[in-house]
Coordinates of C-alpha atoms and ligand atoms in Angstrom, one line a residue:
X20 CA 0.0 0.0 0.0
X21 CA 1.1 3.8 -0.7
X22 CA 2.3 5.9 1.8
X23 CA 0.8 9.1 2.5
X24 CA 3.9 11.2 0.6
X25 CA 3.7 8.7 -2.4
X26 CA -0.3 9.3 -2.5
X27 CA 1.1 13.3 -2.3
X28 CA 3.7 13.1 -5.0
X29 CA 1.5 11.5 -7.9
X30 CA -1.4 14.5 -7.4
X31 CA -3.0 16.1 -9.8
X32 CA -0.7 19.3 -10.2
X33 CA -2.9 20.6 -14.1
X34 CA -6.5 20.9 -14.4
X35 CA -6.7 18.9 -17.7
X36 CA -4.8 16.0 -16.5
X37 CA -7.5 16.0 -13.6
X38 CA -10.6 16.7 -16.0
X39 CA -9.3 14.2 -18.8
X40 CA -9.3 11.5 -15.4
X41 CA -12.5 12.4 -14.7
X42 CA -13.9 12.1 -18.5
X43 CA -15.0 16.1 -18.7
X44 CA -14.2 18.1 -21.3
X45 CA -10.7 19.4 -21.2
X46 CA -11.7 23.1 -22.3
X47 CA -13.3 23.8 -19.1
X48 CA -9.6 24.2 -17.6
X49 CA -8.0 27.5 -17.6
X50 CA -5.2 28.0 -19.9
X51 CA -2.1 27.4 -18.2
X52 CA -1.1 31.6 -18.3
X53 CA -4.3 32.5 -16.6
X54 CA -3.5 35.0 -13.7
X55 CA -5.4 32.4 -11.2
X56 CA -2.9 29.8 -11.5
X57 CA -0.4 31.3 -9.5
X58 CA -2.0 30.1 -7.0
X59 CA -1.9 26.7 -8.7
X60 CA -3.9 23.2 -9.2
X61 CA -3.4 20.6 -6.8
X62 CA -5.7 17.7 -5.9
X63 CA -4.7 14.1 -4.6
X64 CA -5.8 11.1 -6.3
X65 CA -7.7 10.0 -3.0
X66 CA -9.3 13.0 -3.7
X67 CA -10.4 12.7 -6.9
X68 CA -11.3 9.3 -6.9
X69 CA -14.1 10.9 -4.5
X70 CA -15.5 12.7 -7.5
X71 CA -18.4 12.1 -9.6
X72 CA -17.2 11.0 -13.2
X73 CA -18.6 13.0 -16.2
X74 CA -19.7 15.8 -13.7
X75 CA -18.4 19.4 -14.2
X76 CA -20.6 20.5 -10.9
X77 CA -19.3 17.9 -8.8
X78 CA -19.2 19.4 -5.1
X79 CA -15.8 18.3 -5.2
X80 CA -14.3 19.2 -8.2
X81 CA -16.0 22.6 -7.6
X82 CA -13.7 23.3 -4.3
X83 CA -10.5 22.7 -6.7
X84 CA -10.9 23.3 -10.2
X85 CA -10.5 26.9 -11.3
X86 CA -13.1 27.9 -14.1
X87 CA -13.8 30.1 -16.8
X88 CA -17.5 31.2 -16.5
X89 CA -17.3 32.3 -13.2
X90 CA -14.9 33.1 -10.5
X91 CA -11.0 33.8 -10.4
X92 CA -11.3 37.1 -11.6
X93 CA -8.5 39.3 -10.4
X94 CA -10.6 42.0 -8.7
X95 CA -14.3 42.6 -7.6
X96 CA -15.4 45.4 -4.9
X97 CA -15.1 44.0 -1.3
X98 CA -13.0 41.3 -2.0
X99 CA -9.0 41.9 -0.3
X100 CA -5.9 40.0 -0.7
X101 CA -6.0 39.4 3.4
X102 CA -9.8 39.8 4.5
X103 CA -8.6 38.8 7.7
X104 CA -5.7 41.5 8.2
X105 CA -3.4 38.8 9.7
X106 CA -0.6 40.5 7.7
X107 CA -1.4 43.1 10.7
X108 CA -1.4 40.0 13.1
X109 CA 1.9 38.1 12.6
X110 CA 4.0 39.6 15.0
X111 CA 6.8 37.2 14.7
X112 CA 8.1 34.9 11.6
X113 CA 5.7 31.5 12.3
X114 CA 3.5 33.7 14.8
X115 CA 0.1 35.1 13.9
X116 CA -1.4 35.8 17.7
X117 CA -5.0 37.5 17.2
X118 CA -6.5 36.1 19.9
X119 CA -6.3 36.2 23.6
X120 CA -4.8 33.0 25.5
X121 CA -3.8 31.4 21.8
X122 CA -1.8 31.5 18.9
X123 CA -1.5 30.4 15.5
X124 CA 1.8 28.6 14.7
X125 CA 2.4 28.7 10.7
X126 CA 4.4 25.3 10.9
X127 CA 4.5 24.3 6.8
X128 CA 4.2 26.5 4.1
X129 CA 2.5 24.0 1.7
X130 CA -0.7 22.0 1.5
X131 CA -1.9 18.8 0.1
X132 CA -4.4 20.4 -1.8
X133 CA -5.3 23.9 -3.1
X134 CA -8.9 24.5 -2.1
X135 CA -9.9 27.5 -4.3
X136 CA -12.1 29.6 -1.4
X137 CA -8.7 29.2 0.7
X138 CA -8.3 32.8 1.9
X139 CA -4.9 32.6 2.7
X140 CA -4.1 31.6 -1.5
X141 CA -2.6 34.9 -1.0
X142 CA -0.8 34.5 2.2
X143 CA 3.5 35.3 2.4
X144 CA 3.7 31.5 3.3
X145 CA 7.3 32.3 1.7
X146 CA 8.3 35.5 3.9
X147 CA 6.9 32.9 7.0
X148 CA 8.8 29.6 5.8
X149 CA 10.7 28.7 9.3
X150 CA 13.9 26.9 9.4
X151 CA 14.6 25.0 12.7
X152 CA 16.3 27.7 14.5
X153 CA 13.3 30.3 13.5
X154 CA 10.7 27.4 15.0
X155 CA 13.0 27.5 18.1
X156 CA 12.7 31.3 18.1
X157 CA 8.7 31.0 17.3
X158 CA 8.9 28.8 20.6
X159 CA 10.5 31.3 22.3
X160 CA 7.8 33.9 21.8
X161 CA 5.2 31.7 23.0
X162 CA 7.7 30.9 26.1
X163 CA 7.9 34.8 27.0
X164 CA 4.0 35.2 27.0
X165 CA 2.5 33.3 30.3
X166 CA -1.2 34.2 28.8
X167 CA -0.8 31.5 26.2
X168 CA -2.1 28.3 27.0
X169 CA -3.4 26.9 23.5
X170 CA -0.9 26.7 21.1
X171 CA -2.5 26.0 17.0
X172 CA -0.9 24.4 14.8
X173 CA -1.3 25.9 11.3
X174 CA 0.2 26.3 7.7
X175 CA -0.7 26.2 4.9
X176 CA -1.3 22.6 6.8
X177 CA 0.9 21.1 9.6
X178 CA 0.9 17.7 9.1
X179 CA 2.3 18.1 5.7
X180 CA 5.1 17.9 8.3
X181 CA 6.5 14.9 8.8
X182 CA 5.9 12.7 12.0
X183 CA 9.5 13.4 13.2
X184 CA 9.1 16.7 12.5
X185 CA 5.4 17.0 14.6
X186 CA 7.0 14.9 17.6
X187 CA 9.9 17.2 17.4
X188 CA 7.7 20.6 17.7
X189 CA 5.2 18.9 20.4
X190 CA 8.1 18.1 22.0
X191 CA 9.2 21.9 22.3
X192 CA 5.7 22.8 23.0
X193 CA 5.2 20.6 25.8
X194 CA 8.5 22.0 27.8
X195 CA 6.4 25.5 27.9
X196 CA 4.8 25.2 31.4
X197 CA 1.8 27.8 30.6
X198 CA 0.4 25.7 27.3
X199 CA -1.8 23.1 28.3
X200 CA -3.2 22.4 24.9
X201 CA -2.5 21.4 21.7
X202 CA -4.7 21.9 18.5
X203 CA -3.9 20.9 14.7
X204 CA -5.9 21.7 12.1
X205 CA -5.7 20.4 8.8
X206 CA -7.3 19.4 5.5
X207 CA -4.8 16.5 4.9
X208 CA -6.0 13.4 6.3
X209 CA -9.6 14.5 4.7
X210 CA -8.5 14.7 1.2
X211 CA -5.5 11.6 2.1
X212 CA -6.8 9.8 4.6
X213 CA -3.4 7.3 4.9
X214 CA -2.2 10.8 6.8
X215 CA -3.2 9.5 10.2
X216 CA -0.8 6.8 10.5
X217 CA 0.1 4.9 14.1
X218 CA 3.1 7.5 14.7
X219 CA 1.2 10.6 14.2
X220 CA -1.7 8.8 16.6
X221 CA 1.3 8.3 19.2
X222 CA 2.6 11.3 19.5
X223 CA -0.9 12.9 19.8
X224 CA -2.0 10.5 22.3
X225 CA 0.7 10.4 24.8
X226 CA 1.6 14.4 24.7
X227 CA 1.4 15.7 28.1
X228 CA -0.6 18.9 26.6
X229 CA -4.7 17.6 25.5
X230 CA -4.6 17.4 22.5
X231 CA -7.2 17.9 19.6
X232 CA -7.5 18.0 15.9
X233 CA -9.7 20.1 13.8
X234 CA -10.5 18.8 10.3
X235 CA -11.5 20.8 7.1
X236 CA -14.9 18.9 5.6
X237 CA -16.7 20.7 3.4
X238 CA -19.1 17.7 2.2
X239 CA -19.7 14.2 3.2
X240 CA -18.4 12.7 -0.2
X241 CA -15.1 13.5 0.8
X242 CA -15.2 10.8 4.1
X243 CA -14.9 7.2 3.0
X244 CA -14.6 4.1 5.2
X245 CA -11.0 4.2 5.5
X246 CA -11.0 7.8 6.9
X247 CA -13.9 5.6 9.4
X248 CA -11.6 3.3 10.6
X249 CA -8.3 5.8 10.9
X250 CA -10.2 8.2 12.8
X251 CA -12.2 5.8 14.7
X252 CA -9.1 5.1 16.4
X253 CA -7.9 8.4 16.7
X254 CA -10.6 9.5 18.9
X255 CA -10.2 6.1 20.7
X256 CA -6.2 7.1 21.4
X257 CA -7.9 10.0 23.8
X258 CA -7.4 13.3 20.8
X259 CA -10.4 15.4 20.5
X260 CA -11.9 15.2 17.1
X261 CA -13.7 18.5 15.7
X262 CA -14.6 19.8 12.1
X263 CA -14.8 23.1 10.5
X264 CA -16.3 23.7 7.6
X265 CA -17.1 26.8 5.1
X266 CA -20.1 27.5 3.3
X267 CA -19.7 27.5 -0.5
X268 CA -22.5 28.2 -2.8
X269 CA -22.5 25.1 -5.5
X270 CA -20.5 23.0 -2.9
X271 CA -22.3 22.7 0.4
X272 CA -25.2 25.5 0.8
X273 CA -28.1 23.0 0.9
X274 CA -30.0 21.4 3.8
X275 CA -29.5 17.9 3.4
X276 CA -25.7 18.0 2.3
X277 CA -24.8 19.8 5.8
X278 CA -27.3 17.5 7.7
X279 CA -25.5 14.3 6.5
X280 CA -22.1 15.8 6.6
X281 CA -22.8 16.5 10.6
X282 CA -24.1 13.1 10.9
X283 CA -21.3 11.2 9.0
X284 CA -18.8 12.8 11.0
X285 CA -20.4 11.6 13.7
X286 CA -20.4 8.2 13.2
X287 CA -16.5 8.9 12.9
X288 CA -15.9 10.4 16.1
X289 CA -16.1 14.0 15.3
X290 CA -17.7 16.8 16.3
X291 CA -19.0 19.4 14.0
X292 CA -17.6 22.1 15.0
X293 CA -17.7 25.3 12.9
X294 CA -19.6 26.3 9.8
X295 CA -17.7 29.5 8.3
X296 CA -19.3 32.1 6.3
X297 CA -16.5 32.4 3.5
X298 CA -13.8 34.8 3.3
X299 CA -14.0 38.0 0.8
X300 CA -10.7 36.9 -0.6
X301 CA -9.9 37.9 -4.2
X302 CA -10.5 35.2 -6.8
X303 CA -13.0 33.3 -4.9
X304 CA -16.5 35.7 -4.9
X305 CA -18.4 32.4 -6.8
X306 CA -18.3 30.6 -3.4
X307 CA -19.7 33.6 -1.3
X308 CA -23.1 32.6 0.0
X309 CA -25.2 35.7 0.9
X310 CA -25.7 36.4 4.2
X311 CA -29.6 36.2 4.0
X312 CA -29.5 32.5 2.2
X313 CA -26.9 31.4 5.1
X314 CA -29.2 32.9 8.0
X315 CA -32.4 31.0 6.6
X316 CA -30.2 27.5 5.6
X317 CA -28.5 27.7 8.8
X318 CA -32.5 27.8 11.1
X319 CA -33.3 25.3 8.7
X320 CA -30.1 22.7 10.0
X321 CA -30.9 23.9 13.9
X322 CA -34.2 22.5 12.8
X323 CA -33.2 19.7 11.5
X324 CA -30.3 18.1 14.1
X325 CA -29.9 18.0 17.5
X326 CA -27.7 20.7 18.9
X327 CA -24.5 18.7 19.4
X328 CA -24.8 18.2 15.9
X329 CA -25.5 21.7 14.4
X330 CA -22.3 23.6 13.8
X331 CA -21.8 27.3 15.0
X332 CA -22.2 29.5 11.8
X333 CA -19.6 32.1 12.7
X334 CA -17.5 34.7 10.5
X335 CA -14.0 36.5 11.0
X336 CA -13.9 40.2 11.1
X337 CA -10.3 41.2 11.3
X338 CA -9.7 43.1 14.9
X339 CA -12.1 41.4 16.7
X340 CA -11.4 39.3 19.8
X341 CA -13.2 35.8 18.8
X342 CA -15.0 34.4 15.3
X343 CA -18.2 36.3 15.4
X344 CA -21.6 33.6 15.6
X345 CA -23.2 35.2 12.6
X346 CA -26.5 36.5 14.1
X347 CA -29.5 34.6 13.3
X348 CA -30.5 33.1 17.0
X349 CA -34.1 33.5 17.3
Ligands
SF4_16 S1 -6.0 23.0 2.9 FE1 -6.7 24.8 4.1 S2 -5.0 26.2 4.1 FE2 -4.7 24.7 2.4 S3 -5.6 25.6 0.6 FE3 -7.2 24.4 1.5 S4 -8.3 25.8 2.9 FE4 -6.3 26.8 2.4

């Protein structure tokens, strides 16, 4: 069986390649000196063997495959390169600290796939890229600062790190007496399931920090048994399991696609935990669900699922303290 970096190395890295698997129509991809493909294609096999065949609007494809009737464009009013602002917030190389008691540590630069709402696509991963030393120095920041006790790791996504790598850095955490927890988040081990091998289950399990890991699902096609099984007995190890999602018009902005995506991850150990309204970041305005269809879709899911089950609709307005729970609570 492939390993998780073999499963990585053969992805999809050109639309037409991907489309010409999938039996659609080659022309839909963008030509290859579009503006959009800087921030480039990328999609793992695992991935797209999650895809309906023949089927340009396939919820999945949709989250990947840059188009040319709609979206991508290079401007449109309210859109930003950083709708969050944490260009403002990364106070050190590795370090965006917005909120209180927690901070984001940008650990990898890279992702396993290149979801086309990301609203970092236009992030300095470069300017942020830490060698050991600057992960050392990252660790001291978090060291001089007594009101941290969470530490996040982020990227691009951490566990495109290796497992000596993670163990290495939860190591370092874990010497900091004010952190108590631990929290990854990551799209990898949804889109290459094969990511949550035994090792990377060790070192979670026996940190001396509580640990927890927050997975990016946008849609219920994208779990399969395997990710069942691998999860099943992550949760089991003792790590919290939690999922965050983002609303995207054509992907997941329908009743009963968020009620069985809530109640699949369930049934694999993991909490829904977030539903994010999505970013106003250049190049993805086709994905923006308005806030009147999200306010009457979200009562609809409180309606429909009990509350453990219903994820907190929330949106990130640069500058304030928390993710704000977008308003509709009747
Ligand atoms: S995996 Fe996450 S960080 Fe990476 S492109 Fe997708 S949404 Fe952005």
């Amino acid at each position: 069986m492939q390993d998780w970096q073999q499963i990585l190395a053969a992805s999809f890295r050109d639309a037409s390649a991907l489309l010409e698997y999938l039996d659609i129509d080659a022309r839909h991809a963008l030509p290859d000196d579009h503006p959009a493909l800087t921030f480039p294609v990328l999609v793992p096999v695992t991935l797209a063997n999650q895809m309906q065949r023949g089927d340009i609007n396939d919820p999945l494809l949709r989250q990947v495959l840059p188009i040319h009737s709609e979206g991508e464009l290079p401007d449109m009013p309210g859109f930003s390169l950083d709708p969050l602002g944490e260009q403002d917030t990364n106070v050190c190389k590795g370090i965006i600290h917005k909120y209180h008691g927690r901070v984001l540590l940008l650990t990898a630069t890279t992702c396993a796939i290149n979801c086309r709402y990301c609203f970092r696509r236009h992030f300095d991963y470069k300017d942020n890229r830490l060698s050991r030393k600057q992960r050392l120095e990252a660790l001291s920041y978090i060291a001089a600062d007594n009101s941290i006790s969470e530490v996040i790791l982020s990227g691009g996504d951490p566990l495109m790190l290796s497992d000596e790598t993670i163990a290495e850095l939860v190591s370092g955490i874990e010497k900091i007496s004010h952190v108590r927890r631990i929290r990854i988040h990551s799209r990898l081990p949804v889109v290459i399931p094969q990511r949550l091998t035994q090792k990377l289950q060790d070192i979670l399990s026996q940190s001396n920090c509580q640990t927890s890991l927050v997975l990016h699902t946008n849609h219920g096609n994208e779990l399969t048994p395997e990710h069942k099984e691998r999860l099943l007995n992550l949760r089991n190890s003792g790590v919290t399991l939690l999922n965050q999602s983002v609303l995207l018009k054509g992907v997941n902005d329908d009743l009963s696609i968020l009620t069985e995506l809530s109640e699949k991850l369930f049934t694999m150990g993991v909490l829904p935990y977030y539903l994010h309204l999505a970013d106003k970041v250049i190049g993805a305005h086709h994905f923006v669900v308005s806030d009147t269809e999200a306010a009457a879709l979200y009562l609809q899911v409180r309606e429909r699922l009990p509350g453990y089950l219903v994820p907190q609709l929330v949106r990130e307005i640069p500058g304030e303290p928390y993710k704000q729970p977008y308003p509709v609570m009747a």
